[in-house]
Amino acid sequence: MAEIVKAPIATKLTLTKEAIDAGNVIVPEGYELKKKPDPNQAIRDEIARLEEQLAQMSEPDEKELIEYGKTTHPYFEIKNRLDNLKSYGNNSI
């Protein structure tokens, strides 16, 4: 499907692929023919992007996971925030 859109007012006309491929479509001056985006293309693009990111990384070992868990686990985040606030409070009070 394709749409004919004239800016700034969006006038839409749905055309079949067959009509476009057969050359049976005349686009008036001031209008342009735009292909309707494939709704699954964004998902395919995101999959490709994530696969590329994973290809550039190595799987973490157990030690790295433990260290990461200590910095991101909610208990340690709250504890670190509390320690920082206490430290800040002791220096400024």
PDB file of N, CA and C in Angstrom:
ATOM      1  N   MET A   1       0.831  -1.169   0.000  1.00  0.00           N
ATOM      2  CA  MET A   1       0.000   0.000   0.000  1.00  0.00           C
ATOM      3  C   MET A   1       0.885   1.244   0.000  1.00  0.00           C
ATOM      4  N   ALA A   2       0.401   2.303  -0.587  1.00  0.00           N
ATOM      5  CA  ALA A   2       1.106   3.577  -0.604  1.00  0.00           C
ATOM      6  C   ALA A   2       0.104   4.681  -0.354  1.00  0.00           C
ATOM      7  N   GLU A   3       0.606   5.817   0.054  1.00  0.00           N
ATOM      8  CA  GLU A   3      -0.243   6.951   0.340  1.00  0.00           C
ATOM      9  C   GLU A   3       0.221   8.151  -0.461  1.00  0.00           C
ATOM     10  N   ILE A   4      -0.711   8.971  -0.890  1.00  0.00           N
ATOM     11  CA  ILE A   4      -0.372  10.248  -1.495  1.00  0.00           C
ATOM     12  C   ILE A   4      -0.605  11.289  -0.417  1.00  0.00           C
ATOM     13  N   VAL A   5       0.425  12.062  -0.119  1.00  0.00           N
ATOM     14  CA  VAL A   5       0.344  13.040   0.957  1.00  0.00           C
ATOM     15  C   VAL A   5       0.795  14.391   0.433  1.00  0.00           C
ATOM     16  N   LYS A   6       0.022  15.431   0.701  1.00  0.00           N
ATOM     17  CA  LYS A   6       0.420  16.791   0.360  1.00  0.00           C
ATOM     18  C   LYS A   6       0.600  17.546   1.667  1.00  0.00           C
ATOM     19  N   ALA A   7       1.776  18.097   1.851  1.00  0.00           N
ATOM     20  CA  ALA A   7       2.049  18.839   3.080  1.00  0.00           C
ATOM     21  C   ALA A   7       1.505  20.246   2.942  1.00  0.00           C
ATOM     22  N   PRO A   8       1.066  20.901   3.961  1.00  0.00           N
ATOM     23  CA  PRO A   8       1.004  20.465   5.350  1.00  0.00           C
ATOM     24  C   PRO A   8      -0.272  19.716   5.691  1.00  0.00           C
ATOM     25  N   ILE A   9      -1.256  19.709   4.805  1.00  0.00           N
ATOM     26  CA  ILE A   9      -2.495  18.988   5.064  1.00  0.00           C
ATOM     27  C   ILE A   9      -2.311  17.555   4.578  1.00  0.00           C
ATOM     28  N   ALA A  10      -2.495  16.610   5.464  1.00  0.00           N
ATOM     29  CA  ALA A  10      -2.274  15.211   5.114  1.00  0.00           C
ATOM     30  C   ALA A  10      -3.530  14.636   4.466  1.00  0.00           C
ATOM     31  N   THR A  11      -3.519  14.551   3.150  1.00  0.00           N
ATOM     32  CA  THR A  11      -4.607  13.931   2.406  1.00  0.00           C
ATOM     33  C   THR A  11      -4.131  12.541   2.031  1.00  0.00           C
ATOM     34  N   LYS A  12      -4.858  11.539   2.451  1.00  0.00           N
ATOM     35  CA  LYS A  12      -4.402  10.173   2.223  1.00  0.00           C
ATOM     36  C   LYS A  12      -5.298   9.470   1.222  1.00  0.00           C
ATOM     37  N   LEU A  13      -4.658   8.746   0.350  1.00  0.00           N
ATOM     38  CA  LEU A  13      -5.347   7.925  -0.623  1.00  0.00           C
ATOM     39  C   LEU A  13      -4.613   6.600  -0.647  1.00  0.00           C
ATOM     40  N   THR A  14      -5.294   5.519  -0.379  1.00  0.00           N
ATOM     41  CA  THR A  14      -4.659   4.214  -0.359  1.00  0.00           C
ATOM     42  C   THR A  14      -4.701   3.607  -1.755  1.00  0.00           C
ATOM     43  N   LEU A  15      -3.534   3.169  -2.201  1.00  0.00           N
ATOM     44  CA  LEU A  15      -3.403   2.556  -3.521  1.00  0.00           C
ATOM     45  C   LEU A  15      -2.929   1.124  -3.368  1.00  0.00           C
ATOM     46  N   THR A  16      -3.283   0.285  -4.314  1.00  0.00           N
ATOM     47  CA  THR A  16      -2.808  -1.097  -4.268  1.00  0.00           C
ATOM     48  C   THR A  16      -1.433  -1.188  -4.906  1.00  0.00           C
ATOM     49  N   LYS A  17      -0.679  -2.172  -4.476  1.00  0.00           N
ATOM     50  CA  LYS A  17       0.648  -2.414  -5.041  1.00  0.00           C
ATOM     51  C   LYS A  17       0.538  -2.710  -6.532  1.00  0.00           C
ATOM     52  N   GLU A  18      -0.503  -3.417  -6.897  1.00  0.00           N
ATOM     53  CA  GLU A  18      -0.698  -3.774  -8.306  1.00  0.00           C
ATOM     54  C   GLU A  18      -0.869  -2.525  -9.173  1.00  0.00           C
ATOM     55  N   ALA A  19      -1.656  -1.564  -8.701  1.00  0.00           N
ATOM     56  CA  ALA A  19      -1.873  -0.328  -9.467  1.00  0.00           C
ATOM     57  C   ALA A  19      -0.579   0.458  -9.614  1.00  0.00           C
ATOM     58  N   ILE A  20       0.203   0.500  -8.553  1.00  0.00           N
ATOM     59  CA  ILE A  20       1.479   1.219  -8.607  1.00  0.00           C
ATOM     60  C   ILE A  20       2.439   0.508  -9.544  1.00  0.00           C
ATOM     61  N   ASP A  21       2.572  -0.827  -9.389  1.00  0.00           N
ATOM     62  CA  ASP A  21       3.485  -1.603 -10.232  1.00  0.00           C
ATOM     63  C   ASP A  21       3.097  -1.539 -11.704  1.00  0.00           C
ATOM     64  N   ALA A  22       1.807  -1.462 -11.988  1.00  0.00           N
ATOM     65  CA  ALA A  22       1.340  -1.417 -13.378  1.00  0.00           C
ATOM     66  C   ALA A  22       1.518  -0.030 -13.990  1.00  0.00           C
ATOM     67  N   GLY A  23       1.891   0.954 -13.173  1.00  0.00           N
ATOM     68  CA  GLY A  23       2.068   2.311 -13.684  1.00  0.00           C
ATOM     69  C   GLY A  23       0.762   3.041 -13.887  1.00  0.00           C
ATOM     70  N   ASN A  24      -0.285   2.602 -13.227  1.00  0.00           N
ATOM     71  CA  ASN A  24      -1.608   3.208 -13.371  1.00  0.00           C
ATOM     72  C   ASN A  24      -1.847   4.357 -12.393  1.00  0.00           C
ATOM     73  N   VAL A  25      -0.784   4.878 -11.812  1.00  0.00           N
ATOM     74  CA  VAL A  25      -0.930   5.928 -10.815  1.00  0.00           C
ATOM     75  C   VAL A  25      -0.252   7.195 -11.317  1.00  0.00           C
ATOM     76  N   ILE A  26      -0.988   8.284 -11.333  1.00  0.00           N
ATOM     77  CA  ILE A  26      -0.431   9.587 -11.694  1.00  0.00           C
ATOM     78  C   ILE A  26      -0.440  10.427 -10.422  1.00  0.00           C
ATOM     79  N   VAL A  27       0.725  10.917 -10.045  1.00  0.00           N
ATOM     80  CA  VAL A  27       0.843  11.724  -8.834  1.00  0.00           C
ATOM     81  C   VAL A  27       0.807  13.192  -9.245  1.00  0.00           C
ATOM     82  N   PRO A  28      -0.211  13.930  -8.811  1.00  0.00           N
ATOM     83  CA  PRO A  28      -0.328  15.340  -9.182  1.00  0.00           C
ATOM     84  C   PRO A  28       0.836  16.170  -8.644  1.00  0.00           C
ATOM     85  N   GLU A  29       1.107  17.292  -9.312  1.00  0.00           N
ATOM     86  CA  GLU A  29       2.171  18.184  -8.881  1.00  0.00           C
ATOM     87  C   GLU A  29       1.863  18.683  -7.469  1.00  0.00           C
ATOM     88  N   GLY A  30       2.891  18.734  -6.651  1.00  0.00           N
ATOM     89  CA  GLY A  30       2.716  19.160  -5.266  1.00  0.00           C
ATOM     90  C   GLY A  30       2.452  18.013  -4.310  1.00  0.00           C
ATOM     91  N   TYR A  31       2.270  16.825  -4.849  1.00  0.00           N
ATOM     92  CA  TYR A  31       2.053  15.635  -4.033  1.00  0.00           C
ATOM     93  C   TYR A  31       3.243  14.706  -4.212  1.00  0.00           C
ATOM     94  N   GLU A  32       3.406  13.827  -3.268  1.00  0.00           N
ATOM     95  CA  GLU A  32       4.439  12.808  -3.419  1.00  0.00           C
ATOM     96  C   GLU A  32       3.889  11.463  -2.980  1.00  0.00           C
ATOM     97  N   LEU A  33       4.414  10.422  -3.574  1.00  0.00           N
ATOM     98  CA  LEU A  33       4.001   9.058  -3.265  1.00  0.00           C
ATOM     99  C   LEU A  33       4.961   8.520  -2.214  1.00  0.00           C
ATOM    100  N   LYS A  34       4.412   8.080  -1.086  1.00  0.00           N
ATOM    101  CA  LYS A  34       5.233   7.533  -0.008  1.00  0.00           C
ATOM    102  C   LYS A  34       4.777   6.120   0.285  1.00  0.00           C
ATOM    103  N   LYS A  35       5.751   5.234   0.441  1.00  0.00           N
ATOM    104  CA  LYS A  35       5.441   3.856   0.794  1.00  0.00           C
ATOM    105  C   LYS A  35       5.129   3.793   2.288  1.00  0.00           C
ATOM    106  N   LYS A  36       4.049   3.119   2.612  1.00  0.00           N
ATOM    107  CA  LYS A  36       3.661   2.939   4.003  1.00  0.00           C
ATOM    108  C   LYS A  36       4.705   2.039   4.667  1.00  0.00           C
ATOM    109  N   PRO A  37       5.239   2.448   5.825  1.00  0.00           N
ATOM    110  CA  PRO A  37       6.281   1.641   6.460  1.00  0.00           C
ATOM    111  C   PRO A  37       5.764   0.273   6.904  1.00  0.00           C
ATOM    112  N   ASP A  38       6.629  -0.708   6.790  1.00  0.00           N
ATOM    113  CA  ASP A  38       6.318  -2.063   7.240  1.00  0.00           C
ATOM    114  C   ASP A  38       6.317  -2.060   8.769  1.00  0.00           C
ATOM    115  N   PRO A  39       5.213  -2.421   9.406  1.00  0.00           N
ATOM    116  CA  PRO A  39       5.161  -2.368  10.873  1.00  0.00           C
ATOM    117  C   PRO A  39       6.163  -3.304  11.548  1.00  0.00           C
ATOM    118  N   ASN A  40       6.598  -4.327  10.858  1.00  0.00           N
ATOM    119  CA  ASN A  40       7.557  -5.263  11.448  1.00  0.00           C
ATOM    120  C   ASN A  40       9.002  -4.844  11.221  1.00  0.00           C
ATOM    121  N   GLN A  41       9.225  -3.817  10.390  1.00  0.00           N
ATOM    122  CA  GLN A  41      10.595  -3.404  10.095  1.00  0.00           C
ATOM    123  C   GLN A  41      11.292  -2.866  11.342  1.00  0.00           C
ATOM    124  N   ALA A  42      10.590  -2.125  12.172  1.00  0.00           N
ATOM    125  CA  ALA A  42      11.193  -1.590  13.394  1.00  0.00           C
ATOM    126  C   ALA A  42      11.654  -2.721  14.304  1.00  0.00           C
ATOM    127  N   ILE A  43      10.876  -3.791  14.366  1.00  0.00           N
ATOM    128  CA  ILE A  43      11.258  -4.946  15.187  1.00  0.00           C
ATOM    129  C   ILE A  43      12.489  -5.615  14.598  1.00  0.00           C
ATOM    130  N   ARG A  44      12.507  -5.800  13.274  1.00  0.00           N
ATOM    131  CA  ARG A  44      13.679  -6.414  12.632  1.00  0.00           C
ATOM    132  C   ARG A  44      14.927  -5.553  12.828  1.00  0.00           C
ATOM    133  N   ASP A  45      14.777  -4.237  12.741  1.00  0.00           N
ATOM    134  CA  ASP A  45      15.912  -3.330  12.951  1.00  0.00           C
ATOM    135  C   ASP A  45      16.442  -3.433  14.374  1.00  0.00           C
ATOM    136  N   GLU A  46      15.530  -3.498  15.345  1.00  0.00           N
ATOM    137  CA  GLU A  46      15.942  -3.604  16.745  1.00  0.00           C
ATOM    138  C   GLU A  46      16.629  -4.941  17.011  1.00  0.00           C
ATOM    139  N   ILE A  47      16.135  -6.020  16.419  1.00  0.00           N
ATOM    140  CA  ILE A  47      16.778  -7.332  16.561  1.00  0.00           C
ATOM    141  C   ILE A  47      18.189  -7.276  16.004  1.00  0.00           C
ATOM    142  N   ALA A  48      18.362  -6.690  14.834  1.00  0.00           N
ATOM    143  CA  ALA A  48      19.688  -6.581  14.216  1.00  0.00           C
ATOM    144  C   ALA A  48      20.622  -5.743  15.087  1.00  0.00           C
ATOM    145  N   ARG A  49      20.103  -4.639  15.646  1.00  0.00           N
ATOM    146  CA  ARG A  49      20.921  -3.770  16.494  1.00  0.00           C
ATOM    147  C   ARG A  49      21.375  -4.512  17.750  1.00  0.00           C
ATOM    148  N   LEU A  50      20.458  -5.242  18.384  1.00  0.00           N
ATOM    149  CA  LEU A  50      20.797  -5.982  19.600  1.00  0.00           C
ATOM    150  C   LEU A  50      21.762  -7.128  19.314  1.00  0.00           C
ATOM    151  N   GLU A  51      21.574  -7.816  18.185  1.00  0.00           N
ATOM    152  CA  GLU A  51      22.493  -8.894  17.817  1.00  0.00           C
ATOM    153  C   GLU A  51      23.896  -8.346  17.582  1.00  0.00           C
ATOM    154  N   GLU A  52      23.993  -7.164  16.978  1.00  0.00           N
ATOM    155  CA  GLU A  52      25.295  -6.534  16.749  1.00  0.00           C
ATOM    156  C   GLU A  52      25.953  -6.169  18.078  1.00  0.00           C
ATOM    157  N   GLN A  53      25.167  -5.646  19.010  1.00  0.00           N
ATOM    158  CA  GLN A  53      25.704  -5.311  20.331  1.00  0.00           C
ATOM    159  C   GLN A  53      26.226  -6.561  21.039  1.00  0.00           C
ATOM    160  N   LEU A  54      25.449  -7.643  20.994  1.00  0.00           N
ATOM    161  CA  LEU A  54      25.884  -8.885  21.645  1.00  0.00           C
ATOM    162  C   LEU A  54      27.143  -9.447  21.008  1.00  0.00           C
ATOM    163  N   ALA A  55      27.263  -9.310  19.696  1.00  0.00           N
ATOM    164  CA  ALA A  55      28.437  -9.825  18.993  1.00  0.00           C
ATOM    165  C   ALA A  55      29.707  -9.105  19.440  1.00  0.00           C
ATOM    166  N   GLN A  56      29.576  -7.872  19.904  1.00  0.00           N
ATOM    167  CA  GLN A  56      30.737  -7.093  20.330  1.00  0.00           C
ATOM    168  C   GLN A  56      31.048  -7.273  21.815  1.00  0.00           C
ATOM    169  N   MET A  57      30.242  -8.064  22.502  1.00  0.00           N
ATOM    170  CA  MET A  57      30.437  -8.282  23.934  1.00  0.00           C
ATOM    171  C   MET A  57      30.813  -9.735  24.194  1.00  0.00           C
ATOM    172  N   SER A  58      31.377  -9.949  25.382  1.00  0.00           N
ATOM    173  CA  SER A  58      31.603 -11.325  25.817  1.00  0.00           C
ATOM    174  C   SER A  58      30.698 -11.593  27.010  1.00  0.00           C
ATOM    175  N   GLU A  59      30.327 -12.840  27.183  1.00  0.00           N
ATOM    176  CA  GLU A  59      29.449 -13.193  28.293  1.00  0.00           C
ATOM    177  C   GLU A  59      30.212 -13.011  29.599  1.00  0.00           C
ATOM    178  N   PRO A  60      29.607 -12.377  30.603  1.00  0.00           N
ATOM    179  CA  PRO A  60      30.320 -12.119  31.857  1.00  0.00           C
ATOM    180  C   PRO A  60      30.569 -13.405  32.639  1.00  0.00           C
ATOM    181  N   ASP A  61      31.699 -13.417  33.364  1.00  0.00           N
ATOM    182  CA  ASP A  61      31.967 -14.569  34.221  1.00  0.00           C
ATOM    183  C   ASP A  61      31.246 -14.367  35.562  1.00  0.00           C
ATOM    184  N   GLU A  62      31.333 -15.372  36.417  1.00  0.00           N
ATOM    185  CA  GLU A  62      30.593 -15.338  37.675  1.00  0.00           C
ATOM    186  C   GLU A  62      31.047 -14.189  38.574  1.00  0.00           C
ATOM    187  N   LYS A  63      32.348 -13.922  38.609  1.00  0.00           N
ATOM    188  CA  LYS A  63      32.874 -12.838  39.442  1.00  0.00           C
ATOM    189  C   LYS A  63      32.303 -11.487  38.994  1.00  0.00           C
ATOM    190  N   GLU A  64      32.278 -11.267  37.692  1.00  0.00           N
ATOM    191  CA  GLU A  64      31.746 -10.014  37.157  1.00  0.00           C
ATOM    192  C   GLU A  64      30.256  -9.871  37.476  1.00  0.00           C
ATOM    193  N   LEU A  65      29.520 -10.973  37.389  1.00  0.00           N
ATOM    194  CA  LEU A  65      28.095 -10.936  37.708  1.00  0.00           C
ATOM    195  C   LEU A  65      27.855 -10.611  39.181  1.00  0.00           C
ATOM    196  N   ILE A  66      28.683 -11.166  40.052  1.00  0.00           N
ATOM    197  CA  ILE A  66      28.549 -10.890  41.485  1.00  0.00           C
ATOM    198  C   ILE A  66      28.822  -9.418  41.762  1.00  0.00           C
ATOM    199  N   GLU A  67      29.888  -8.876  41.179  1.00  0.00           N
ATOM    200  CA  GLU A  67      30.207  -7.459  41.372  1.00  0.00           C
ATOM    201  C   GLU A  67      29.095  -6.566  40.826  1.00  0.00           C
ATOM    202  N   TYR A  68      28.575  -6.918  39.678  1.00  0.00           N
ATOM    203  CA  TYR A  68      27.485  -6.140  39.080  1.00  0.00           C
ATOM    204  C   TYR A  68      26.246  -6.204  39.963  1.00  0.00           C
ATOM    205  N   GLY A  69      25.959  -7.396  40.482  1.00  0.00           N
ATOM    206  CA  GLY A  69      24.813  -7.562  41.369  1.00  0.00           C
ATOM    207  C   GLY A  69      24.941  -6.723  42.630  1.00  0.00           C
ATOM    208  N   LYS A  70      26.166  -6.591  43.130  1.00  0.00           N
ATOM    209  CA  LYS A  70      26.386  -5.790  44.331  1.00  0.00           C
ATOM    210  C   LYS A  70      26.146  -4.307  44.072  1.00  0.00           C
ATOM    211  N   THR A  71      26.331  -3.874  42.853  1.00  0.00           N
ATOM    212  CA  THR A  71      26.137  -2.451  42.562  1.00  0.00           C
ATOM    213  C   THR A  71      24.724  -2.136  42.094  1.00  0.00           C
ATOM    214  N   THR A  72      24.003  -3.126  41.591  1.00  0.00           N
ATOM    215  CA  THR A  72      22.680  -2.835  41.034  1.00  0.00           C
ATOM    216  C   THR A  72      21.522  -3.436  41.825  1.00  0.00           C
ATOM    217  N   HIS A  73      21.796  -4.323  42.750  1.00  0.00           N
ATOM    218  CA  HIS A  73      20.715  -4.899  43.553  1.00  0.00           C
ATOM    219  C   HIS A  73      20.088  -3.788  44.394  1.00  0.00           C
ATOM    220  N   PRO A  74      18.751  -3.768  44.503  1.00  0.00           N
ATOM    221  CA  PRO A  74      18.084  -2.691  45.252  1.00  0.00           C
ATOM    222  C   PRO A  74      18.605  -2.510  46.682  1.00  0.00           C
ATOM    223  N   TYR A  75      18.954  -3.604  47.357  1.00  0.00           N
ATOM    224  CA  TYR A  75      19.475  -3.494  48.726  1.00  0.00           C
ATOM    225  C   TYR A  75      20.745  -2.653  48.747  1.00  0.00           C
ATOM    226  N   PHE A  76      21.668  -2.979  47.831  1.00  0.00           N
ATOM    227  CA  PHE A  76      22.941  -2.261  47.811  1.00  0.00           C
ATOM    228  C   PHE A  76      22.780  -0.839  47.281  1.00  0.00           C
ATOM    229  N   GLU A  77      21.838  -0.614  46.371  1.00  0.00           N
ATOM    230  CA  GLU A  77      21.585   0.749  45.898  1.00  0.00           C
ATOM    231  C   GLU A  77      21.098   1.625  47.051  1.00  0.00           C
ATOM    232  N   ILE A  78      20.175   1.098  47.859  1.00  0.00           N
ATOM    233  CA  ILE A  78      19.663   1.860  49.003  1.00  0.00           C
ATOM    234  C   ILE A  78      20.760   2.068  50.039  1.00  0.00           C
ATOM    235  N   LYS A  79      21.538   1.014  50.298  1.00  0.00           N
ATOM    236  CA  LYS A  79      22.625   1.116  51.276  1.00  0.00           C
ATOM    237  C   LYS A  79      23.653   2.150  50.832  1.00  0.00           C
ATOM    238  N   ASN A  80      24.036   2.130  49.569  1.00  0.00           N
ATOM    239  CA  ASN A  80      25.006   3.107  49.061  1.00  0.00           C
ATOM    240  C   ASN A  80      24.441   4.521  49.121  1.00  0.00           C
ATOM    241  N   ARG A  81      23.170   4.670  48.788  1.00  0.00           N
ATOM    242  CA  ARG A  81      22.543   5.998  48.849  1.00  0.00           C
ATOM    243  C   ARG A  81      22.519   6.504  50.288  1.00  0.00           C
ATOM    244  N   LEU A  82      22.170   5.614  51.222  1.00  0.00           N
ATOM    245  CA  LEU A  82      22.148   5.978  52.636  1.00  0.00           C
ATOM    246  C   LEU A  82      23.542   6.375  53.114  1.00  0.00           C
ATOM    247  N   ASP A  83      24.556   5.588  52.753  1.00  0.00           N
ATOM    248  CA  ASP A  83      25.937   5.905  53.136  1.00  0.00           C
ATOM    249  C   ASP A  83      26.370   7.249  52.561  1.00  0.00           C
ATOM    250  N   ASN A  84      26.015   7.507  51.302  1.00  0.00           N
ATOM    251  CA  ASN A  84      26.382   8.781  50.677  1.00  0.00           C
ATOM    252  C   ASN A  84      25.701   9.952  51.374  1.00  0.00           C
ATOM    253  N   LEU A  85      24.419   9.787  51.700  1.00  0.00           N
ATOM    254  CA  LEU A  85      23.704  10.859  52.391  1.00  0.00           C
ATOM    255  C   LEU A  85      24.277  11.108  53.784  1.00  0.00           C
ATOM    256  N   LYS A  86      24.602  10.023  54.496  1.00  0.00           N
ATOM    257  CA  LYS A  86      25.202  10.176  55.827  1.00  0.00           C
ATOM    258  C   LYS A  86      26.552  10.872  55.725  1.00  0.00           C
ATOM    259  N   SER A  87      27.343  10.484  54.732  1.00  0.00           N
ATOM    260  CA  SER A  87      28.653  11.099  54.528  1.00  0.00           C
ATOM    261  C   SER A  87      28.500  12.574  54.194  1.00  0.00           C
ATOM    262  N   TYR A  88      27.561  12.890  53.329  1.00  0.00           N
ATOM    263  CA  TYR A  88      27.307  14.280  52.942  1.00  0.00           C
ATOM    264  C   TYR A  88      26.811  15.074  54.148  1.00  0.00           C
ATOM    265  N   GLY A  89      25.913  14.461  54.917  1.00  0.00           N
ATOM    266  CA  GLY A  89      25.361  15.129  56.094  1.00  0.00           C
ATOM    267  C   GLY A  89      26.415  15.406  57.146  1.00  0.00           C
ATOM    268  N   ASN A  90      27.350  14.478  57.337  1.00  0.00           N
ATOM    269  CA  ASN A  90      28.406  14.660  58.332  1.00  0.00           C
ATOM    270  C   ASN A  90      29.375  15.758  57.921  1.00  0.00           C
ATOM    271  N   ASN A  91      29.564  15.952  56.623  1.00  0.00           N
ATOM    272  CA  ASN A  91      30.509  16.959  56.147  1.00  0.00           C
ATOM    273  C   ASN A  91      29.906  18.353  56.123  1.00  0.00           C
ATOM    274  N   SER A  92      28.580  18.455  56.041  1.00  0.00           N
ATOM    275  CA  SER A  92      27.978  19.779  55.893  1.00  0.00           C
ATOM    276  C   SER A  92      27.192  20.238  57.120  1.00  0.00           C
ATOM    277  N   ILE A  93      27.030  19.369  58.099  1.00  0.00           N
ATOM    278  CA  ILE A  93      26.251  19.758  59.292  1.00  0.00           C
ATOM    279  C   ILE A  93      27.191  20.235  60.371  1.00  0.00           C
TER     280      ILE A  93
END
